[in-house]
Coordinates of C-alpha atoms in Angstrom, one line a residue:
M1 CA 91.0 60.1 133.9
G2 CA 90.8 63.0 131.4
E3 CA 88.6 63.8 128.5
P4 CA 89.8 62.4 125.2
G5 CA 92.2 64.7 123.4
K6 CA 90.8 66.7 120.5
F7 CA 92.4 67.6 117.2
G8 CA 91.4 70.7 115.4
I9 CA 91.9 72.3 112.0
N10 CA 91.4 76.0 111.3
A11 CA 91.8 78.8 108.8
G12 CA 91.6 82.6 108.9
V13 CA 93.6 85.8 108.6
T14 CA 96.4 87.1 110.8
R15 CA 98.5 90.3 111.1
F16 CA 102.1 90.1 112.1
D17 CA 104.8 92.8 111.9
V18 CA 102.5 95.2 110.0
K19 CA 101.9 92.6 107.3
N20 CA 98.7 90.6 106.7
Y21 CA 98.7 86.8 106.0
G22 CA 96.2 84.1 105.4
K23 CA 96.4 81.3 107.9
I24 CA 95.8 77.5 108.0
G25 CA 96.7 75.5 111.0
A26 CA 96.2 72.5 113.3
E27 CA 96.0 72.0 117.0
Y28 CA 95.7 69.4 119.7
T29 CA 94.1 69.8 123.2
Y30 CA 94.1 67.4 126.1
K31 CA 92.2 67.9 129.4
G32 CA 92.7 65.9 132.6
D33 CA 91.2 65.8 136.1
F34 CA 92.6 65.9 139.5
D35 CA 91.3 63.9 142.4
N36 CA 88.6 66.5 142.7
A37 CA 87.2 66.2 139.2
N38 CA 85.7 69.7 139.4
N39 CA 89.3 71.0 138.9
G40 CA 91.7 69.9 136.3
Y41 CA 94.4 70.8 133.8
K42 CA 94.7 71.6 130.1
L43 CA 97.6 71.0 127.7
S44 CA 97.5 72.2 124.1
A45 CA 99.8 72.8 121.1
N46 CA 99.3 74.4 117.7
G47 CA 101.0 75.1 114.5
D48 CA 100.1 77.5 111.7
L49 CA 101.3 78.2 108.1
L50 CA 101.1 81.9 107.2
I51 CA 100.5 82.6 103.5
G52 CA 101.2 86.0 102.0
K53 CA 103.8 87.7 99.7
N54 CA 106.3 85.7 101.7
L55 CA 105.6 82.5 103.7
G56 CA 105.8 82.2 107.4
G57 CA 104.9 79.9 110.3
S58 CA 103.9 79.9 113.9
V59 CA 104.0 77.3 116.7
G60 CA 102.6 77.6 120.2
G61 CA 101.8 75.8 123.4
Y62 CA 99.8 76.2 126.6
A63 CA 99.8 74.4 130.0
G64 CA 97.4 75.5 132.7
L65 CA 94.8 74.7 135.4
E66 CA 91.0 74.8 135.2
F67 CA 88.7 75.4 138.1
G68 CA 85.0 74.8 138.4
K69 CA 84.6 72.4 135.6
F70 CA 81.1 71.3 136.7
N71 CA 80.0 74.9 137.0
C72 CA 78.4 77.0 134.2
T73 CA 81.5 79.3 134.5
Q74 CA 85.0 77.9 134.6
Y75 CA 88.3 79.7 135.2
N76 CA 91.7 79.0 133.9
L77 CA 95.3 80.1 134.7
G78 CA 98.3 78.9 132.8
L79 CA 101.6 79.5 130.9
M80 CA 101.7 80.2 127.2
A81 CA 104.4 80.5 124.6
N82 CA 104.3 81.3 120.9
Y83 CA 107.0 81.6 118.2
T84 CA 106.3 83.3 114.9
Q85 CA 108.6 83.8 111.9
T86 CA 107.8 85.3 108.5
G87 CA 109.7 86.3 105.4
Y88 CA 113.2 85.2 104.4
R89 CA 116.7 86.4 104.2
G90 CA 116.3 88.8 101.3
E91 CA 118.9 90.0 98.9
T92 CA 120.3 93.6 99.0
T93 CA 121.9 95.1 95.9
A94 CA 123.4 98.4 95.1
E95 CA 123.3 100.2 91.7
V96 CA 126.1 102.8 91.3
T97 CA 125.7 105.5 88.7
Q98 CA 128.2 108.3 87.9
V99 CA 126.1 111.4 87.7
D100 CA 129.0 113.8 86.9
S101 CA 132.7 114.2 87.7
E102 CA 131.9 115.0 91.4
H103 CA 128.7 113.1 92.2
T104 CA 127.9 109.4 92.3
Q105 CA 124.3 108.1 92.8
I106 CA 123.8 104.9 94.7
K107 CA 120.4 103.1 94.5
I108 CA 119.8 100.5 97.2
D109 CA 117.3 97.7 96.5
S110 CA 116.7 95.7 99.7
E111 CA 114.4 92.9 100.5
L112 CA 114.0 92.7 104.2
P113 CA 115.0 89.4 105.9
H114 CA 112.7 87.4 108.0
S115 CA 111.0 88.8 111.1
Q116 CA 110.6 86.7 114.2
S117 CA 109.1 86.9 117.7
L118 CA 109.0 84.7 120.7
K119 CA 106.3 85.5 123.3
T120 CA 106.0 83.8 126.6
G121 CA 104.0 84.6 129.7
L122 CA 100.8 84.1 131.7
E123 CA 97.3 83.6 130.5
L124 CA 94.2 84.2 132.7
G125 CA 90.7 83.6 131.5
L126 CA 87.2 82.2 131.9
S127 CA 84.8 80.1 130.0
R128 CA 81.0 80.3 130.1
N129 CA 78.5 77.6 129.1
L130 CA 75.7 79.6 127.4
C131 CA 72.5 79.0 129.3
C132 CA 74.4 76.4 131.2
D133 CA 74.5 74.3 128.0
D134 CA 77.7 72.2 127.8
D135 CA 77.5 72.2 124.0
R136 CA 77.8 76.0 123.6
K137 CA 80.6 77.8 125.2
I138 CA 82.2 81.3 125.0
S139 CA 85.8 81.8 126.3
F140 CA 87.8 84.9 127.0
S141 CA 91.4 85.3 128.1
L142 CA 93.9 88.0 129.0
M143 CA 97.6 87.3 128.4
G144 CA 100.9 89.2 129.0
G145 CA 104.6 88.6 129.4
A146 CA 107.9 89.0 127.7
E147 CA 108.6 89.2 123.9
F148 CA 111.9 88.4 122.4
Y149 CA 112.5 89.8 118.9
S150 CA 115.1 90.9 116.3
S151 CA 116.1 94.5 116.6
A152 CA 118.3 94.7 113.5
K153 CA 116.6 94.2 110.1
F154 CA 118.3 96.5 107.7
P155 CA 121.7 95.9 106.0
D156 CA 124.9 97.9 106.7
L157 CA 126.2 99.9 103.8
K158 CA 129.9 100.7 103.6
I159 CA 131.6 102.9 101.0
S160 CA 135.4 102.8 100.8
E161 CA 137.6 104.0 98.0
G162 CA 134.8 103.9 95.5
N163 CA 133.6 100.4 96.4
V164 CA 130.2 99.6 97.9
T165 CA 130.0 96.8 100.4
I166 CA 126.7 95.5 101.7
A167 CA 126.8 93.4 104.9
Q168 CA 123.6 91.8 106.1
R169 CA 123.2 92.0 109.8
P170 CA 122.5 88.6 111.5
Q171 CA 118.9 87.9 112.5
K172 CA 118.8 87.0 116.2
L173 CA 116.4 87.4 119.1
D174 CA 118.5 90.1 120.5
A175 CA 115.9 92.5 121.9
V176 CA 113.3 92.0 124.7
G177 CA 110.2 93.9 125.6
A178 CA 106.7 93.4 127.0
F179 CA 103.5 92.4 125.4
M180 CA 99.8 92.1 126.4
G181 CA 96.7 91.0 124.7
A182 CA 93.4 89.3 124.7
K183 CA 91.6 86.4 122.8
A184 CA 88.1 85.1 122.6
E185 CA 86.4 82.0 121.3
Y186 CA 82.9 80.7 120.6
S187 CA 82.5 77.0 120.2
E188 CA 79.5 74.7 119.6
V189 CA 79.1 71.0 119.6
I190 CA 77.4 70.0 116.3
N191 CA 76.8 66.3 116.6
K192 CA 76.6 63.3 118.9
K193 CA 80.3 62.5 118.4
G194 CA 81.2 65.8 120.2
N195 CA 82.7 67.5 117.2
E196 CA 82.9 71.2 117.5
V197 CA 82.9 74.2 115.2
Y198 CA 84.6 77.3 116.7
F199 CA 85.3 81.0 115.9
T200 CA 88.4 82.8 117.3
G201 CA 89.7 86.3 117.6
K202 CA 92.9 87.6 119.1
A203 CA 94.7 91.0 119.5
L204 CA 98.2 91.7 120.9
A205 CA 100.2 94.8 121.5
G206 CA 103.9 94.9 122.3
T207 CA 106.9 97.2 122.8
K208 CA 107.5 97.4 119.1
G209 CA 104.2 99.3 118.8
A210 CA 102.7 97.2 115.9
L211 CA 99.3 95.7 116.7
E212 CA 99.0 92.0 115.9
G213 CA 95.9 89.9 115.7
E214 CA 93.9 87.2 114.0
L215 CA 90.4 86.0 113.1
G216 CA 89.6 82.4 112.3
I217 CA 87.2 79.5 112.1
G218 CA 87.9 75.9 112.9
F219 CA 86.6 72.4 113.5
R220 CA 87.6 70.0 116.3
F221 CA 87.1 66.3 116.3

């Protein structure tokens, strides 16, 4: 038998692809035991709406093992995955102005299309019951693995016989690199029903070089 699954709602701020967004989301977590109840497993899924100049979204999942559940310090090892997409397929226009008989000025106005990233890999961490109190817990995890992302974001500009043609490149997960990061959480049970309030933080760095991260507060019930 496992512990009852818990739903959660959260809000905060997040940074993705050098842009900042507000975040509201939901999650579900289920924990189960093996024959030796001191060890078990954890399954979780989450989805977030990213709010900024352009909207975005994120979905993720985790499946892993937990060790030492009856101890003041527990350890976990699992697989994680997250997909994030922001923005939209923007429009690109060209304004052509004849400067003189020999020169033509071309002004390009481009709205970048959506940005997307799929991260998948391992997560290794620990949780500590503060003062061995089951109602107050701090968790820390390291993660790393492969990141699949779109390498081409900008349009192609072709000039032939005085005509300007703008061809938007397709957006695909056509590049792969590595990522690594860390996340932390503090949670506290606030009533006899076992409802929790929690605070989270996360930072990630990948091949693209842009630092990603988030800060949030949530409630589980």
